[in-house]
Short mmCIF file of C-alpha atoms in Angstrom, two decimals:
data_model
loop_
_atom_site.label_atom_id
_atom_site.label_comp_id
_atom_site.label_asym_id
_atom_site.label_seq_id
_atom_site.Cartn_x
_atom_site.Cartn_y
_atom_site.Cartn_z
CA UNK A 20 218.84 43.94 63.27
CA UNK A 21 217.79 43.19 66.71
CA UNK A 22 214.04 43.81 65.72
CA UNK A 23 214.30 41.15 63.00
CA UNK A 24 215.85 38.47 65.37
CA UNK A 25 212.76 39.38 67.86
CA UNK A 26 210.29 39.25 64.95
CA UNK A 27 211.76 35.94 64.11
CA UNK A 28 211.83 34.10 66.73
CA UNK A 29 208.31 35.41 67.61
CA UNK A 30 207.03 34.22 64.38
CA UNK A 31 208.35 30.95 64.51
CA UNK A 32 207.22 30.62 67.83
CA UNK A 33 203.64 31.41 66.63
CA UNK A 34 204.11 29.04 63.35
CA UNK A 35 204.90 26.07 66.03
CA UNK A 36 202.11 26.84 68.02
CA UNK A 37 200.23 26.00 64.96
CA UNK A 38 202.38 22.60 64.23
CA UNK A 39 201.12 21.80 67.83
CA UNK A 40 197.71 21.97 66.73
CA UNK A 41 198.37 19.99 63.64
CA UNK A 42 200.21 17.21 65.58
CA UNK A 43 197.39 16.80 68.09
CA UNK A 44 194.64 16.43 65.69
CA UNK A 45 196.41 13.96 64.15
CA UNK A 46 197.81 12.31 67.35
CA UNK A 47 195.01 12.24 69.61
CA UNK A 48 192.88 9.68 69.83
CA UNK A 49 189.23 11.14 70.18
CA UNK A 50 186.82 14.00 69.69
CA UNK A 51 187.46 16.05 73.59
CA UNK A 52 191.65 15.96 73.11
CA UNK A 53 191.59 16.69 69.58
CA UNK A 54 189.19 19.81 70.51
CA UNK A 55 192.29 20.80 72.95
CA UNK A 56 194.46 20.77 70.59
CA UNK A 57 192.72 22.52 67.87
CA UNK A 58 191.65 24.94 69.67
CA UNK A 59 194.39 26.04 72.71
CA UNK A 60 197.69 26.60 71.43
CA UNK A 61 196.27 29.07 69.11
CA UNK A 62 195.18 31.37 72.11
CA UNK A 63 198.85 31.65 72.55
CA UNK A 64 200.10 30.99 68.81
CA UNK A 65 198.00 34.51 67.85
CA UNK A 66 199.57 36.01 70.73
CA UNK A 67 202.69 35.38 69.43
CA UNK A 68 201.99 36.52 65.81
CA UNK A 69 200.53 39.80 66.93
CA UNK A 70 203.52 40.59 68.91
CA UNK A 71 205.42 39.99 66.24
CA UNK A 72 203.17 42.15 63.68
CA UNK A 73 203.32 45.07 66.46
CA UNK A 74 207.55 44.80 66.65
CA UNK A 75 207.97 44.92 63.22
CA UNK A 76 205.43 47.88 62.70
CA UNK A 77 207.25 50.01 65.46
CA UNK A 78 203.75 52.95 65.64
CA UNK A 79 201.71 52.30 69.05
CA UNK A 80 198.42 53.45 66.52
CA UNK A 81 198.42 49.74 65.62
CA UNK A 82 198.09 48.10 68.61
CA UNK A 83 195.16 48.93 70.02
CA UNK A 84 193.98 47.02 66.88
CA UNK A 85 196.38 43.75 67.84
CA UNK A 86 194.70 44.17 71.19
CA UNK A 87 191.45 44.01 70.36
CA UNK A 88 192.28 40.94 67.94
CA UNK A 89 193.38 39.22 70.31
CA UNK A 90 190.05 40.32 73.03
CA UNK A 91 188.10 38.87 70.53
CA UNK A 92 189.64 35.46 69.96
CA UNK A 93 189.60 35.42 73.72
CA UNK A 94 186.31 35.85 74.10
CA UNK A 95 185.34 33.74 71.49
CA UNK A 96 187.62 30.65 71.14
CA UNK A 97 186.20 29.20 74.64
CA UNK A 98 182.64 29.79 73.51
CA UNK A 99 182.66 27.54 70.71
CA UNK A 100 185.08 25.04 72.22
CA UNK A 101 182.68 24.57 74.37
CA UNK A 102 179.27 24.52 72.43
CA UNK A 103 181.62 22.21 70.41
CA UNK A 104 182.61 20.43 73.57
CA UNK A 105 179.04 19.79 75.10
CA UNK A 106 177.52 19.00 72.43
CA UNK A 107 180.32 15.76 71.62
CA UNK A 108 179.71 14.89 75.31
CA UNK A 109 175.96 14.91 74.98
CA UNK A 110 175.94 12.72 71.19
CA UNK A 111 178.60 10.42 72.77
CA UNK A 112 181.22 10.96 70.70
CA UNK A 113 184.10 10.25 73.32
CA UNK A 114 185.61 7.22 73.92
CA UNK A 115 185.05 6.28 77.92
CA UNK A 116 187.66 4.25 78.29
CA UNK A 117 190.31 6.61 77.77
CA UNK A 118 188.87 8.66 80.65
CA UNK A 119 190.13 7.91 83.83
CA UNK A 120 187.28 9.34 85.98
CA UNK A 121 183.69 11.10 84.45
CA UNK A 122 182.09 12.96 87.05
CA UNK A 123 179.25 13.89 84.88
CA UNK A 124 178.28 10.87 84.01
CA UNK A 125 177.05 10.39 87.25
CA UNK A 126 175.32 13.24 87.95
CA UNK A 127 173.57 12.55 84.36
CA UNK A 128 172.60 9.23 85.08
CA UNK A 129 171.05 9.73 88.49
CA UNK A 130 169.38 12.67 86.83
CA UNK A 131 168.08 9.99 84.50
CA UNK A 132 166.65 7.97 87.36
CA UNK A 133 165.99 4.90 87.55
CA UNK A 134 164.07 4.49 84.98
CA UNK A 135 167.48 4.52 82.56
CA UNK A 136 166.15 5.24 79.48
CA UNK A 137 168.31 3.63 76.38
CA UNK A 138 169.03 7.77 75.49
CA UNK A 139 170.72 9.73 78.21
CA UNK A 140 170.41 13.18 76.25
CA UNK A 141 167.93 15.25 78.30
CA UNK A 142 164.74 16.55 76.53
CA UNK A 143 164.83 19.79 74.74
CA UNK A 144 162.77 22.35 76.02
CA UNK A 145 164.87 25.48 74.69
CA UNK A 146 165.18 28.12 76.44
CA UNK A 147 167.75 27.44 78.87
CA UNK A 148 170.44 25.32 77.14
CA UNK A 149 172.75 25.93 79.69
CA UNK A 150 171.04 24.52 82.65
CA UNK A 151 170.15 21.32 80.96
CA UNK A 152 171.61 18.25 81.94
CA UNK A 153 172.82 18.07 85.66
CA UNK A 154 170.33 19.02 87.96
CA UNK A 155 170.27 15.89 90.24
CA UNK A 156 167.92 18.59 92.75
CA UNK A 157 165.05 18.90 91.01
CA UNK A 158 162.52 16.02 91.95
CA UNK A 159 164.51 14.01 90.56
CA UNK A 160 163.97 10.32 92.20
CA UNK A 161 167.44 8.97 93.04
CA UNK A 162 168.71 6.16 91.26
CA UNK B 25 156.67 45.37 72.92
CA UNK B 26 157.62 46.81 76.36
CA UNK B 27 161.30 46.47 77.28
CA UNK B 28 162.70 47.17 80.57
CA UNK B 29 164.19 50.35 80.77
CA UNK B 30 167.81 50.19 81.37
CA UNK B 31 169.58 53.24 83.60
CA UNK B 32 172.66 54.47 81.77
CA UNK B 33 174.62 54.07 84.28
CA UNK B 34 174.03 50.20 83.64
CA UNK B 35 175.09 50.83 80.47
CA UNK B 36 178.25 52.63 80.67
CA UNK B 37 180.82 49.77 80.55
CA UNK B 38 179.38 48.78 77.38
CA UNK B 39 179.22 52.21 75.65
CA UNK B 40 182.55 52.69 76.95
CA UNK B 41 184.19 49.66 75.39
CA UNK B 42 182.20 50.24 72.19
CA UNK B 43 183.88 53.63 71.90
CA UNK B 44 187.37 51.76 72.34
CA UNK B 45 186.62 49.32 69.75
CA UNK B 46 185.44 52.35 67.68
CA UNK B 47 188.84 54.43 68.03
CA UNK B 48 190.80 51.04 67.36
CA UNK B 49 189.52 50.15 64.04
CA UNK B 50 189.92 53.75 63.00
CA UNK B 51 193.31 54.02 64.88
CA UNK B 52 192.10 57.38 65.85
CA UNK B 53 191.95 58.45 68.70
CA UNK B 54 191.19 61.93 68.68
CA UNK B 55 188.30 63.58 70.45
CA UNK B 56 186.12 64.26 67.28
CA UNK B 57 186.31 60.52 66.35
CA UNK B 58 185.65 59.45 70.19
CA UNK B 59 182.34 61.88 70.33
CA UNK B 60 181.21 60.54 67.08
CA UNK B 61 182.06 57.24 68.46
CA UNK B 62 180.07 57.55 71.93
CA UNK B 63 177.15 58.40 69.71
CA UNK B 64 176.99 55.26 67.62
CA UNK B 65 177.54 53.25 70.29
CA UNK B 66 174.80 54.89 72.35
CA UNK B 67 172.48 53.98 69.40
CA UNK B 68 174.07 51.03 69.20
CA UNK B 69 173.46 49.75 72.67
CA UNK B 70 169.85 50.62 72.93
CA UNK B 71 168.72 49.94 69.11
CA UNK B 72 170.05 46.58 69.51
CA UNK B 73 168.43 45.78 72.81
CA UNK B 74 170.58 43.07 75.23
CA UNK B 75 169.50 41.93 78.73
CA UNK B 76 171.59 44.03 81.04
CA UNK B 77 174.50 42.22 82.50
CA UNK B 78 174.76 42.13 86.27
CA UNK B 79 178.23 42.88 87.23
CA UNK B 80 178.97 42.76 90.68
CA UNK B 81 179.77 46.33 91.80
CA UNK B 82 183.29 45.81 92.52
CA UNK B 83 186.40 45.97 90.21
CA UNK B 84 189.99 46.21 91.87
CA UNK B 85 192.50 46.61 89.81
CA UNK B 86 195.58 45.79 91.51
CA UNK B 87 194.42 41.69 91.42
CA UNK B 88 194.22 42.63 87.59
CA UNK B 89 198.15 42.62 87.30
CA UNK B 90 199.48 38.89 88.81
CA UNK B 91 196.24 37.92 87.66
CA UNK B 92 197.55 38.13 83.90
CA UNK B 93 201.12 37.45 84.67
CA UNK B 94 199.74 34.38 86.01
CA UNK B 95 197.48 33.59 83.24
CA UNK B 96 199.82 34.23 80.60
CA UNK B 97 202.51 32.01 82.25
CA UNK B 98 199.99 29.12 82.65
CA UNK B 99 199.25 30.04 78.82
CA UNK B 100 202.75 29.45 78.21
CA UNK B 101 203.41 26.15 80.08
CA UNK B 102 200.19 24.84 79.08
CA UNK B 103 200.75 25.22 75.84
CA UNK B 104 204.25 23.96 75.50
CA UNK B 105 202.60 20.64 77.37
CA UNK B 106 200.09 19.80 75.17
CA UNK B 107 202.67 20.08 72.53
CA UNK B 108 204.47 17.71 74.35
CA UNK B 109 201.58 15.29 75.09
CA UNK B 110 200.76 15.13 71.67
CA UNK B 111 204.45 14.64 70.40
CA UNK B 112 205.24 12.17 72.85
CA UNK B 113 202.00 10.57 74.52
CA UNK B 114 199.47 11.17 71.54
CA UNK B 115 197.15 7.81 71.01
CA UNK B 116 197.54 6.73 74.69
CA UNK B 117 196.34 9.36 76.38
CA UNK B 118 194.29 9.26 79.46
CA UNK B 119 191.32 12.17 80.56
CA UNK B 120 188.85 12.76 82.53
CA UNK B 121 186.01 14.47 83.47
CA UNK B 122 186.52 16.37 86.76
CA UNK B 123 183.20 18.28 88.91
CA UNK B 124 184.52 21.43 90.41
CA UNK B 125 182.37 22.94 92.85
CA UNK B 126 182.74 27.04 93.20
CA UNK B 127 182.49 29.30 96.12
CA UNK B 128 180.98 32.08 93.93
CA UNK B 129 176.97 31.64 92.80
CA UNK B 130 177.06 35.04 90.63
CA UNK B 131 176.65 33.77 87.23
CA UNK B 132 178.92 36.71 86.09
CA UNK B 133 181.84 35.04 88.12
CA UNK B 134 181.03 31.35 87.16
CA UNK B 135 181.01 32.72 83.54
CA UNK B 136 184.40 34.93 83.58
CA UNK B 137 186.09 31.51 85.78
CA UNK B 138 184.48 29.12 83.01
CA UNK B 139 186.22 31.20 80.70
CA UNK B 140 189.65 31.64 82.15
CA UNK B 141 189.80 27.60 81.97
CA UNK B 142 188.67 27.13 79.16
CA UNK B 143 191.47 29.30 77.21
CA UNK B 144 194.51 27.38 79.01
CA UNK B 145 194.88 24.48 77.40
CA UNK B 146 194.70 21.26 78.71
CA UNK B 147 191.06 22.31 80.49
CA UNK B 148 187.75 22.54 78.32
CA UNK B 149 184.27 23.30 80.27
CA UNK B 150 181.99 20.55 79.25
CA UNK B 151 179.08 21.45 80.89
CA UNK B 152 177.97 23.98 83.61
CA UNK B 153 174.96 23.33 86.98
CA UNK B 154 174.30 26.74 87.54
CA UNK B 155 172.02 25.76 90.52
CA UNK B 156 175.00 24.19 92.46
CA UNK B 157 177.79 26.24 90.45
CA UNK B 158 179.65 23.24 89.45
CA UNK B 159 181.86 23.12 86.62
CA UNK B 160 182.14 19.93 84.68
CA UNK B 161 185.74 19.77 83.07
CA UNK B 162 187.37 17.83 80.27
CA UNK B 163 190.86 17.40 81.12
CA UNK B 164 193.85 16.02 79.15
CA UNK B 165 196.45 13.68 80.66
CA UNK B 166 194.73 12.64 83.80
CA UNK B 167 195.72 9.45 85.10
CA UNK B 168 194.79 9.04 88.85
CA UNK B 169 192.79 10.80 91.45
CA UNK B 170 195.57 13.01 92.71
CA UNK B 171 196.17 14.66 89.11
CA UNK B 172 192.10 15.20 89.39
CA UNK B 173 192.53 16.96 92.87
CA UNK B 174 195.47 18.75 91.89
CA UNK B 175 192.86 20.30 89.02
CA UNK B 176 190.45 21.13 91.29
CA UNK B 177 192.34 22.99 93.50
CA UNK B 178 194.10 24.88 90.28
CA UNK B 179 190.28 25.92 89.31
CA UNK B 180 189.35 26.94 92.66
CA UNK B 181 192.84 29.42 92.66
CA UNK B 182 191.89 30.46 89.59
CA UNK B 183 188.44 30.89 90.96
CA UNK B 184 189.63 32.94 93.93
CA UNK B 185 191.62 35.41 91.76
CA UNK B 186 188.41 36.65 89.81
CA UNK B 187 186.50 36.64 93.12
CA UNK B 188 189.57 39.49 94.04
CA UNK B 189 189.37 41.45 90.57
CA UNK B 190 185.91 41.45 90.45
CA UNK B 191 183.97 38.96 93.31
CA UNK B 192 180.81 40.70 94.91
CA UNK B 193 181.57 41.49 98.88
CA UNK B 194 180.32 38.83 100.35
CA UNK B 195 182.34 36.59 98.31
CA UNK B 196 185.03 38.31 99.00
CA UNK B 197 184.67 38.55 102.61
CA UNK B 198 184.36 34.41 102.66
CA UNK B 199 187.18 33.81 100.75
CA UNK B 200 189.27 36.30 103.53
CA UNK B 201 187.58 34.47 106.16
CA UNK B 202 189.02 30.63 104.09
CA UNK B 203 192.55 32.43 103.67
CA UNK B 204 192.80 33.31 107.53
CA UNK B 205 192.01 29.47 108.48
CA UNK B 206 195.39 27.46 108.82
#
């Protein structure tokens, strides 16, 4: 009895996480949020679930396997929200003026110099994907 | 092809997890299974070559603890928030994108902080200078410069508890040296 009540509510708990992430994409208003949304209150939604699978099955054998389901969605998840993330930034689609402040837009147009070309997307010369965009250091001339 | 030979002591960790993730999809874990486990992975992990990854030679495990209490709470209240921000706020939302300069320059630490962030919502890493350490963040519901500061100085606690799990000694030893000021 008790262990159904528990499974319950940590089910339900779970399935709002998921109405949260169906609410934001609909309600918010670019690219960046709606990536929050879609993405975030799953970390904890899954949590939820797996708890909930783990109560109901009653053997420990099981959850080193909810463990590890939940490892891997943590490792993951931020990954691609932020390949997902970057590249949105780097095409432009995000609505500046919803953001209050954008500290990399500085730092990418004095990387740009002065100069200003009409494309602010750095050239591609693979390798290093991640070191890319803001390196106001490197010769550089300063806007 | 010449590879770089990698000591197995470099390797360990990784064996060591494979083995776990071995005895958890089998939900076995007896010895026999584990053996036959270590084996695979050790042909795993050198058949499938990776650059080795450079930890930083300390691990404490006593941060580990609060460290996930506190993560899982901010899980929690983050969550519930953007709930509410999308419920209530939705279309007029303000963000921003917020610099965050680390103490740490290991990219192991910038990398396991990055991370951290990025899986509470309300914080997504847009884009990372490795040569400075700076984090670039995308953050929901920012409206003025004090919400901003108030996110930098969440990142740089945030930062502060990896640097005690896992920070290499000198960082460690500076961020004693920062506690002890007034």
């Amino acid at each position: 009895m008790l262990q159904d009540v528990v499974v319950s509510v940590l089910l339900i708990a779970g399935a709002l996480m998921s109405l949260a992430a169906g609410v934001g994409l609909v309600r918010f208003p670019d690219l960046l949020s709606r990536m929050h949304a879609a993405t975030k209150p799953q970390v904890l939604g899954l949590l939820l679930f797996l708890l909930a699978l783990a109560v109901e099955n009653g053997t420990w054998l099981l959850v080193p396997l909810l463990v590890l389901c939940w490892v891997f969605q943590l490792l993951t998840s931020p990954v691609s929200a932020h390949m997902v993330g970057r590249a949105g930034y780097r095409t432009r689609h995000l609505r500046r003026d919803l953001l209050t402040l954008d500290e990399l837009d500085d730092v990418v147009a004095r990387a740009a110099g002065e100069g200003a070309p009409e494309d602010r997307r750095p050239p591609r010369q693979g390798g290093h994907p991640g070191r890319a965009v803001p390196r106001g250091d490197s010769g550089v001339p300063e806007a | 092809m010449s590879r770089q030979h990698i000591p197995l002591i470099t390797e360990l960790p990784l064996v060591i997890w494979l083995v776990i993730v071995w005895g958890a999809l089998w939900q076995d874990f007896g010895p026999g299974n584990l053996v036959f486990g270590a084996v695979i992975a050790y042909a795993v992990v050198n058949f499938f070559y990776l650059p080795p990854v450079e930890l930083t030679g300390r691990f404490n495990v006593l941060w580990v603890v609060p460290f996930l209490g506190r993560f899982l709470l901010q899980l929690v209240t983050a969550s519930v928030e953007v709930f509410w921000l999308a419920v209530s706020k939705g279309p007029k939302l303000r963000n921003a994108v917020v610099a965050v300069e680390l103490r740490s320059h290991s990219d192991f630490l910038v990398t396991a902080t990055g991370h951290a962030l990025s899986l509470i919502p309300g914080s997504l890493v847009l884009e990372v200078d490795r040569s400075t350490s700076t984090l670039y963040l995308h953050c929901l519901n920012v409206a003025s410069e004090e919400d901003a500061e108030v996110i930098r100085r969440d990142v740089r606690a945030t930062e502060a508890w990896l640097i005690r799990i896992m920070g290499t000694r000198a960082d460690f030893a500076a961020l004693r040296a920062e506690e002890a000021l007034p």
